[in-house]
Amino acid sequence: MDAEAQSLLRRASALRQAGHIEAAIAAYQAFVARVPQSPNSWYNLAWLQRRARRFEDAIASYARALEQGVADPEEVHLNRAVILADDLARPDEAEAELRAALALKPGYVPALLNLGNLHEDRGERPQAREAYARAVDAEPANATALARLAGVSSPTRADDPLVERLREALRHTAAPAERAELAFALGHALDASAAYEEAFAAFAAANAAARAAAGPAARYDRAAQEAAIDRLIAAFPVPRATAQQEGAAEPPVFICGMFRSGSTLAEQILSAHSAVTAGGELDILPALVRERLQPYPQALAAADAGALRDHYLGELRRIHPHGLVTDKRPDNFLHIGLIKTLFPTARIVHTLRRPLDNILSVWFLHLSPEMAYAHDLEDIAHWYGEHRRLMAHWQALYPNDIFSLDYDALVADPRPHIAALLEFLGLPFEEACLSFHAAPGVVKTASVWQVRQPLYRRASGRWRNYAPHLEPLRAVLAED
């Protein structure tokens, strides 16, 4: 390698380590153009391209790394699979990459876990169970593998051998992140077994472990959240909308609300309609906010709404090129002002659920450390209150463009509520929407198994199983 090439590589590496993504991409591209037989540089370029949301480019660069004999090729196949599944909505190709990784290394646990997760997304429980069992066989002490195996095995007795295996693993596991995985799985198994006192204790331990794993930087700041909602309300005192361009592409249907409020159910009902495609939890709008609208929401005043709209639609159509698509990102309730600025004709479905059931369901879920409120019942109640305050503002601004879909009312009497939802969206009623659970397709949320069943009412009023522990919240929320 000549001196100029070495200089290019040093520059590319320094830019990558400094977090200058676009400059690092340009530097690595210049280097591999000069020295194409450099698998590690192709690998680093692919990693950067994914960070920059250049997903097809990343897939191609990983392929070049494989061609050039990169070390640990199974990891490259895994990375390609994650992009194909999570970013490009191409699950069949993702499965092929995972199987290529496992052909190289049959006991490669990250590939087995991702394969199991892919089967879960498709509703293929036996195949998911097989993949997770293989992962447990390969690494018996792997907490994630055991927790996921329990999740798809659905034990319904507190003395089930798999439940006891979770208890035993917890007795011998000290790492907070691993304890969280195991304790959440144990809590769900005990809840399904109607062992509610032990289940509540397991969920309390799970959330404490998740909070410890996240560290002090992930603590929920109630005052900061209130200030953030105040800024959003102040930034949108009246409806703000750009003029709708004649012939503009149809915007997606935005589905939002609290996590665990029925947003996945709403999307699955709609996706059973012949005119609708499920987009899932798209990251396009949050990425716009992170990357192009800082500080938010103040920066929106000077932003080019047309350019932002074109960027959003370009990202959307790259994944779902045709038809009416749903963008089901629950926390997009924070961005309804932005949505209506970019898409004046956008229709928004707001899902809601009885507060105590919703709060408890969030607490039962192992959410990302970024959702710092999720590990404390009173913090979740505070987030719920701020969500409710902001939604009241949006509904006052856009009363005709936001449809409130009540989970509890929907499961009690589905037909009229589904009919009203379709009418709001200007869609004719189709019987298939009543049997949405039978439709094939990928579901990439924590509700993956619930929405593959007919509508049921057992989750409505679930909080009563834990009523003695929820008295402080009942008082705050005025629940009866």
PDB file of N, CA and C in Angstrom, residues 254-269 281 327-333 336 348-365 367 371 373 380 383-384 387-388 391 395 403-411 421 445-448 450-451 455-456 459-462:
ATOM      1  N   PHE A 254     -51.078   7.635   9.602  1.00  0.00           N
ATOM      2  CA  PHE A 254     -50.237   7.621  10.800  1.00  0.00           C
ATOM      3  C   PHE A 254     -51.042   7.050  11.967  1.00  0.00           C
ATOM      4  N   ILE A 255     -50.486   6.019  12.607  1.00  0.00           N
ATOM      5  CA  ILE A 255     -51.119   5.402  13.778  1.00  0.00           C
ATOM      6  C   ILE A 255     -50.203   5.635  14.966  1.00  0.00           C
ATOM      7  N   CYS A 256     -50.724   6.256  16.012  1.00  0.00           N
ATOM      8  CA  CYS A 256     -49.871   6.604  17.147  1.00  0.00           C
ATOM      9  C   CYS A 256     -50.671   6.556  18.437  1.00  0.00           C
ATOM     10  N   GLY A 257     -49.961   6.708  19.537  1.00  0.00           N
ATOM     11  CA  GLY A 257     -50.575   6.667  20.858  1.00  0.00           C
ATOM     12  C   GLY A 257     -49.568   6.155  21.861  1.00  0.00           C
ATOM     13  N   MET A 258     -50.020   5.790  23.038  1.00  0.00           N
ATOM     14  CA  MET A 258     -49.135   5.149  24.008  1.00  0.00           C
ATOM     15  C   MET A 258     -48.694   3.790  23.483  1.00  0.00           C
ATOM     16  N   PHE A 259     -47.469   3.388  23.818  1.00  0.00           N
ATOM     17  CA  PHE A 259     -47.111   2.003  23.592  1.00  0.00           C
ATOM     18  C   PHE A 259     -48.100   1.115  24.343  1.00  0.00           C
ATOM     19  N   ARG A 260     -48.428  -0.028  23.747  1.00  0.00           N
ATOM     20  CA  ARG A 260     -49.338  -1.020  24.334  1.00  0.00           C
ATOM     21  C   ARG A 260     -50.775  -0.515  24.431  1.00  0.00           C
ATOM     22  N   SER A 261     -51.170   0.384  23.528  1.00  0.00           N
ATOM     23  CA  SER A 261     -52.535   0.915  23.561  1.00  0.00           C
ATOM     24  C   SER A 261     -53.396   0.351  22.438  1.00  0.00           C
ATOM     25  N   GLY A 262     -52.860  -0.547  21.630  1.00  0.00           N
ATOM     26  CA  GLY A 262     -53.627  -1.131  20.542  1.00  0.00           C
ATOM     27  C   GLY A 262     -53.220  -0.666  19.170  1.00  0.00           C
ATOM     28  N   SER A 263     -52.063  -0.024  19.038  1.00  0.00           N
ATOM     29  CA  SER A 263     -51.662   0.496  17.736  1.00  0.00           C
ATOM     30  C   SER A 263     -51.348  -0.635  16.749  1.00  0.00           C
ATOM     31  N   THR A 264     -50.720  -1.713  17.215  1.00  0.00           N
ATOM     32  CA  THR A 264     -50.452  -2.843  16.322  1.00  0.00           C
ATOM     33  C   THR A 264     -51.763  -3.486  15.881  1.00  0.00           C
ATOM     34  N   LEU A 265     -52.701  -3.609  16.789  1.00  0.00           N
ATOM     35  CA  LEU A 265     -54.016  -4.149  16.442  1.00  0.00           C
ATOM     36  C   LEU A 265     -54.673  -3.286  15.372  1.00  0.00           C
ATOM     37  N   ALA A 266     -54.628  -1.967  15.539  1.00  0.00           N
ATOM     38  CA  ALA A 266     -55.213  -1.070  14.535  1.00  0.00           C
ATOM     39  C   ALA A 266     -54.558  -1.274  13.176  1.00  0.00           C
ATOM     40  N   GLU A 267     -53.236  -1.395  13.163  1.00  0.00           N
ATOM     41  CA  GLU A 267     -52.550  -1.574  11.890  1.00  0.00           C
ATOM     42  C   GLU A 267     -52.903  -2.901  11.245  1.00  0.00           C
ATOM     43  N   GLN A 268     -52.993  -3.964  12.044  1.00  0.00           N
ATOM     44  CA  GLN A 268     -53.318  -5.268  11.469  1.00  0.00           C
ATOM     45  C   GLN A 268     -54.737  -5.304  10.913  1.00  0.00           C
ATOM     46  N   ILE A 269     -55.660  -4.646  11.584  1.00  0.00           N
ATOM     47  CA  ILE A 269     -57.024  -4.559  11.065  1.00  0.00           C
ATOM     48  C   ILE A 269     -57.017  -3.844   9.723  1.00  0.00           C
ATOM     49  N   GLU A 281     -43.448  -0.099  12.296  1.00  0.00           N
ATOM     50  CA  GLU A 281     -42.888   0.999  13.089  1.00  0.00           C
ATOM     51  C   GLU A 281     -41.731   1.637  12.327  1.00  0.00           C
ATOM     52  N   ASP A 327     -48.047   4.079   8.799  1.00  0.00           N
ATOM     53  CA  ASP A 327     -46.824   4.364   9.560  1.00  0.00           C
ATOM     54  C   ASP A 327     -47.220   4.263  11.017  1.00  0.00           C
ATOM     55  N   LYS A 328     -46.952   3.089  11.596  1.00  0.00           N
ATOM     56  CA  LYS A 328     -47.409   2.806  12.964  1.00  0.00           C
ATOM     57  C   LYS A 328     -46.253   2.975  13.944  1.00  0.00           C
ATOM     58  N   ARG A 329     -46.028   4.189  14.319  1.00  0.00           N
ATOM     59  CA  ARG A 329     -44.966   4.488  15.278  1.00  0.00           C
ATOM     60  C   ARG A 329     -45.648   5.144  16.478  1.00  0.00           C
ATOM     61  N   PRO A 330     -45.853   4.415  17.603  1.00  0.00           N
ATOM     62  CA  PRO A 330     -46.656   4.979  18.682  1.00  0.00           C
ATOM     63  C   PRO A 330     -46.223   6.364  19.139  1.00  0.00           C
ATOM     64  N   ASP A 331     -44.903   6.587  19.291  1.00  0.00           N
ATOM     65  CA  ASP A 331     -44.472   7.868  19.834  1.00  0.00           C
ATOM     66  C   ASP A 331     -44.493   8.995  18.802  1.00  0.00           C
ATOM     67  N   ASN A 332     -45.012   8.733  17.609  1.00  0.00           N
ATOM     68  CA  ASN A 332     -45.245   9.833  16.670  1.00  0.00           C
ATOM     69  C   ASN A 332     -46.353  10.766  17.145  1.00  0.00           C
ATOM     70  N   PHE A 333     -47.023  10.439  18.249  1.00  0.00           N
ATOM     71  CA  PHE A 333     -47.965  11.411  18.813  1.00  0.00           C
ATOM     72  C   PHE A 333     -47.236  12.704  19.176  1.00  0.00           C
ATOM     73  N   ILE A 336     -47.308  15.165  15.754  1.00  0.00           N
ATOM     74  CA  ILE A 336     -48.499  15.404  14.938  1.00  0.00           C
ATOM     75  C   ILE A 336     -48.467  16.800  14.313  1.00  0.00           C
ATOM     76  N   ILE A 348     -54.847  10.673  10.930  1.00  0.00           N
ATOM     77  CA  ILE A 348     -54.110  10.150  12.081  1.00  0.00           C
ATOM     78  C   ILE A 348     -55.059   9.316  12.928  1.00  0.00           C
ATOM     79  N   VAL A 349     -54.646   8.093  13.221  1.00  0.00           N
ATOM     80  CA  VAL A 349     -55.406   7.211  14.096  1.00  0.00           C
ATOM     81  C   VAL A 349     -54.708   7.191  15.450  1.00  0.00           C
ATOM     82  N   HIS A 350     -55.428   7.634  16.466  1.00  0.00           N
ATOM     83  CA  HIS A 350     -54.879   7.683  17.826  1.00  0.00           C
ATOM     84  C   HIS A 350     -55.498   6.547  18.631  1.00  0.00           C
ATOM     85  N   THR A 351     -54.663   5.602  19.064  1.00  0.00           N
ATOM     86  CA  THR A 351     -55.167   4.479  19.844  1.00  0.00           C
ATOM     87  C   THR A 351     -55.091   4.798  21.329  1.00  0.00           C
ATOM     88  N   LEU A 352     -56.110   4.396  22.042  1.00  0.00           N
ATOM     89  CA  LEU A 352     -56.123   4.613  23.485  1.00  0.00           C
ATOM     90  C   LEU A 352     -56.745   3.418  24.178  1.00  0.00           C
ATOM     91  N   ARG A 353     -56.467   3.331  25.455  1.00  0.00           N
ATOM     92  CA  ARG A 353     -56.840   2.153  26.227  1.00  0.00           C
ATOM     93  C   ARG A 353     -57.032   2.596  27.673  1.00  0.00           C
ATOM     94  N   ARG A 354     -57.751   1.822  28.439  1.00  0.00           N
ATOM     95  CA  ARG A 354     -57.949   2.165  29.843  1.00  0.00           C
ATOM     96  C   ARG A 354     -56.598   2.405  30.504  1.00  0.00           C
ATOM     97  N   PRO A 355     -56.430   3.540  31.196  1.00  0.00           N
ATOM     98  CA  PRO A 355     -55.096   3.928  31.674  1.00  0.00           C
ATOM     99  C   PRO A 355     -54.363   2.875  32.490  1.00  0.00           C
ATOM    100  N   LEU A 356     -55.018   2.271  33.482  1.00  0.00           N
ATOM    101  CA  LEU A 356     -54.296   1.315  34.322  1.00  0.00           C
ATOM    102  C   LEU A 356     -53.847   0.087  33.529  1.00  0.00           C
ATOM    103  N   ASP A 357     -54.689  -0.389  32.635  1.00  0.00           N
ATOM    104  CA  ASP A 357     -54.276  -1.508  31.787  1.00  0.00           C
ATOM    105  C   ASP A 357     -53.084  -1.112  30.921  1.00  0.00           C
ATOM    106  N   ASN A 358     -53.146   0.089  30.366  1.00  0.00           N
ATOM    107  CA  ASN A 358     -52.071   0.556  29.490  1.00  0.00           C
ATOM    108  C   ASN A 358     -50.764   0.698  30.266  1.00  0.00           C
ATOM    109  N   ILE A 359     -50.823   1.317  31.415  1.00  0.00           N
ATOM    110  CA  ILE A 359     -49.620   1.542  32.217  1.00  0.00           C
ATOM    111  C   ILE A 359     -49.007   0.217  32.656  1.00  0.00           C
ATOM    112  N   LEU A 360     -49.851  -0.702  33.112  1.00  0.00           N
ATOM    113  CA  LEU A 360     -49.347  -1.998  33.553  1.00  0.00           C
ATOM    114  C   LEU A 360     -48.716  -2.763  32.393  1.00  0.00           C
ATOM    115  N   SER A 361     -49.328  -2.684  31.218  1.00  0.00           N
ATOM    116  CA  SER A 361     -48.805  -3.396  30.055  1.00  0.00           C
ATOM    117  C   SER A 361     -47.442  -2.852  29.631  1.00  0.00           C
ATOM    118  N   VAL A 362     -47.254  -1.543  29.736  1.00  0.00           N
ATOM    119  CA  VAL A 362     -45.932  -0.961  29.457  1.00  0.00           C
ATOM    120  C   VAL A 362     -44.911  -1.476  30.462  1.00  0.00           C
ATOM    121  N   TRP A 363     -45.290  -1.538  31.716  1.00  0.00           N
ATOM    122  CA  TRP A 363     -44.384  -1.990  32.780  1.00  0.00           C
ATOM    123  C   TRP A 363     -44.016  -3.458  32.609  1.00  0.00           C
ATOM    124  N   PHE A 364     -44.895  -4.220  31.972  1.00  0.00           N
ATOM    125  CA  PHE A 364     -44.632  -5.638  31.736  1.00  0.00           C
ATOM    126  C   PHE A 364     -43.704  -5.866  30.547  1.00  0.00           C
ATOM    127  N   LEU A 365     -43.378  -4.828  29.808  1.00  0.00           N
ATOM    128  CA  LEU A 365     -42.642  -4.984  28.555  1.00  0.00           C
ATOM    129  C   LEU A 365     -41.197  -4.524  28.717  1.00  0.00           C
ATOM    130  N   LEU A 367     -38.736  -2.665  27.351  1.00  0.00           N
ATOM    131  CA  LEU A 367     -38.565  -1.622  26.353  1.00  0.00           C
ATOM    132  C   LEU A 367     -37.126  -1.130  26.314  1.00  0.00           C
ATOM    133  N   MET A 371     -36.462   4.647  26.506  1.00  0.00           N
ATOM    134  CA  MET A 371     -37.783   4.924  27.079  1.00  0.00           C
ATOM    135  C   MET A 371     -37.658   4.839  28.598  1.00  0.00           C
ATOM    136  N   TYR A 373     -38.967   6.185  31.057  1.00  0.00           N
ATOM    137  CA  TYR A 373     -40.153   6.177  31.911  1.00  0.00           C
ATOM    138  C   TYR A 373     -40.682   4.771  32.168  1.00  0.00           C
ATOM    139  N   ILE A 380     -44.430   5.926  34.400  1.00  0.00           N
ATOM    140  CA  ILE A 380     -45.293   5.625  33.249  1.00  0.00           C
ATOM    141  C   ILE A 380     -46.585   6.423  33.348  1.00  0.00           C
ATOM    142  N   TRP A 383     -45.819   9.911  32.212  1.00  0.00           N
ATOM    143  CA  TRP A 383     -45.718   9.949  30.741  1.00  0.00           C
ATOM    144  C   TRP A 383     -47.118   9.873  30.124  1.00  0.00           C
ATOM    145  N   TYR A 384     -47.956   9.004  30.691  1.00  0.00           N
ATOM    146  CA  TYR A 384     -49.325   8.879  30.192  1.00  0.00           C
ATOM    147  C   TYR A 384     -50.054  10.221  30.294  1.00  0.00           C
ATOM    148  N   HIS A 387     -48.735  12.545  27.660  1.00  0.00           N
ATOM    149  CA  HIS A 387     -49.294  12.105  26.374  1.00  0.00           C
ATOM    150  C   HIS A 387     -50.729  12.612  26.232  1.00  0.00           C
ATOM    151  N   ARG A 388     -51.502  12.454  27.285  1.00  0.00           N
ATOM    152  CA  ARG A 388     -52.908  12.871  27.241  1.00  0.00           C
ATOM    153  C   ARG A 388     -53.010  14.389  27.075  1.00  0.00           C
ATOM    154  N   MET A 391     -52.068  15.222  23.420  1.00  0.00           N
ATOM    155  CA  MET A 391     -53.104  14.780  22.490  1.00  0.00           C
ATOM    156  C   MET A 391     -54.334  15.694  22.567  1.00  0.00           C
ATOM    157  N   GLN A 395     -55.813  17.407  19.254  1.00  0.00           N
ATOM    158  CA  GLN A 395     -57.217  17.191  18.892  1.00  0.00           C
ATOM    159  C   GLN A 395     -57.979  18.503  18.803  1.00  0.00           C
ATOM    160  N   PHE A 403     -58.624  10.370  14.514  1.00  0.00           N
ATOM    161  CA  PHE A 403     -59.655   9.395  14.886  1.00  0.00           C
ATOM    162  C   PHE A 403     -59.180   8.659  16.132  1.00  0.00           C
ATOM    163  N   SER A 404     -59.957   8.705  17.196  1.00  0.00           N
ATOM    164  CA  SER A 404     -59.611   8.004  18.435  1.00  0.00           C
ATOM    165  C   SER A 404     -60.205   6.605  18.405  1.00  0.00           C
ATOM    166  N   LEU A 405     -59.346   5.606  18.449  1.00  0.00           N
ATOM    167  CA  LEU A 405     -59.773   4.204  18.435  1.00  0.00           C
ATOM    168  C   LEU A 405     -59.559   3.628  19.825  1.00  0.00           C
ATOM    169  N   ASP A 406     -60.651   3.357  20.510  1.00  0.00           N
ATOM    170  CA  ASP A 406     -60.622   2.878  21.896  1.00  0.00           C
ATOM    171  C   ASP A 406     -60.493   1.354  21.900  1.00  0.00           C
ATOM    172  N   TYR A 407     -59.385   0.870  22.415  1.00  0.00           N
ATOM    173  CA  TYR A 407     -59.121  -0.569  22.425  1.00  0.00           C
ATOM    174  C   TYR A 407     -60.222  -1.340  23.135  1.00  0.00           C
ATOM    175  N   ASP A 408     -60.617  -0.862  24.311  1.00  0.00           N
ATOM    176  CA  ASP A 408     -61.594  -1.597  25.106  1.00  0.00           C
ATOM    177  C   ASP A 408     -62.947  -1.666  24.401  1.00  0.00           C
ATOM    178  N   ALA A 409     -63.356  -0.556  23.775  1.00  0.00           N
ATOM    179  CA  ALA A 409     -64.613  -0.562  23.023  1.00  0.00           C
ATOM    180  C   ALA A 409     -64.502  -1.442  21.781  1.00  0.00           C
ATOM    181  N   LEU A 410     -63.333  -1.424  21.137  1.00  0.00           N
ATOM    182  CA  LEU A 410     -63.129  -2.214  19.928  1.00  0.00           C
ATOM    183  C   LEU A 410     -63.262  -3.699  20.205  1.00  0.00           C
ATOM    184  N   VAL A 411     -62.598  -4.197  21.241  1.00  0.00           N
ATOM    185  CA  VAL A 411     -62.646  -5.638  21.498  1.00  0.00           C
ATOM    186  C   VAL A 411     -64.008  -6.071  22.014  1.00  0.00           C
ATOM    187  N   LEU A 421     -63.724   3.360  11.669  1.00  0.00           N
ATOM    188  CA  LEU A 421     -62.328   3.617  11.315  1.00  0.00           C
ATOM    189  C   LEU A 421     -62.155   3.658   9.803  1.00  0.00           C
ATOM    190  N   THR A 445     -43.581  -6.107  16.266  1.00  0.00           N
ATOM    191  CA  THR A 445     -43.771  -5.402  17.527  1.00  0.00           C
ATOM    192  C   THR A 445     -43.931  -6.426  18.638  1.00  0.00           C
ATOM    193  N   ALA A 446     -43.997  -5.936  19.870  1.00  0.00           N
ATOM    194  CA  ALA A 446     -44.173  -6.833  21.011  1.00  0.00           C
ATOM    195  C   ALA A 446     -45.542  -7.503  21.019  1.00  0.00           C
ATOM    196  N   SER A 447     -46.478  -7.006  20.208  1.00  0.00           N
ATOM    197  CA  SER A 447     -47.823  -7.585  20.153  1.00  0.00           C
ATOM    198  C   SER A 447     -47.945  -8.655  19.086  1.00  0.00           C
ATOM    199  N   VAL A 448     -46.835  -9.199  18.633  1.00  0.00           N
ATOM    200  CA  VAL A 448     -46.827 -10.094  17.477  1.00  0.00           C
ATOM    201  C   VAL A 448     -47.776 -11.274  17.667  1.00  0.00           C
ATOM    202  N   GLN A 450     -50.343 -11.517  20.056  1.00  0.00           N
ATOM    203  CA  GLN A 450     -51.719 -11.109  20.347  1.00  0.00           C
ATOM    204  C   GLN A 450     -52.517 -10.845  19.078  1.00  0.00           C
ATOM    205  N   VAL A 451     -51.887 -10.179  18.087  1.00  0.00           N
ATOM    206  CA  VAL A 451     -52.635  -9.797  16.894  1.00  0.00           C
ATOM    207  C   VAL A 451     -52.785 -10.954  15.909  1.00  0.00           C
ATOM    208  N   LEU A 455     -60.030 -11.217  18.051  1.00  0.00           N
ATOM    209  CA  LEU A 455     -60.164 -10.222  19.109  1.00  0.00           C
ATOM    210  C   LEU A 455     -60.658 -10.885  20.389  1.00  0.00           C
ATOM    211  N   TYR A 456     -60.038 -10.536  21.499  1.00  0.00           N
ATOM    212  CA  TYR A 456     -60.436 -11.089  22.797  1.00  0.00           C
ATOM    213  C   TYR A 456     -60.469  -9.974  23.829  1.00  0.00           C
ATOM    214  N   ALA A 459     -57.604  -8.988  28.058  1.00  0.00           N
ATOM    215  CA  ALA A 459     -56.626  -7.972  28.453  1.00  0.00           C
ATOM    216  C   ALA A 459     -57.295  -6.692  28.925  1.00  0.00           C
ATOM    217  N   SER A 460     -58.618  -6.590  28.706  1.00  0.00           N
ATOM    218  CA  SER A 460     -59.361  -5.406  29.143  1.00  0.00           C
ATOM    219  C   SER A 460     -59.759  -5.615  30.602  1.00  0.00           C
ATOM    220  N   GLY A 461     -59.291  -4.724  31.475  1.00  0.00           N
ATOM    221  CA  GLY A 461     -59.527  -4.903  32.905  1.00  0.00           C
ATOM    222  C   GLY A 461     -58.501  -5.786  33.588  1.00  0.00           C
ATOM    223  N   ARG A 462     -57.410  -6.080  32.893  1.00  0.00           N
ATOM    224  CA  ARG A 462     -56.367  -6.946  33.447  1.00  0.00           C
ATOM    225  C   ARG A 462     -55.770  -6.374  34.732  1.00  0.00           C
TER     226      ARG A 462
END
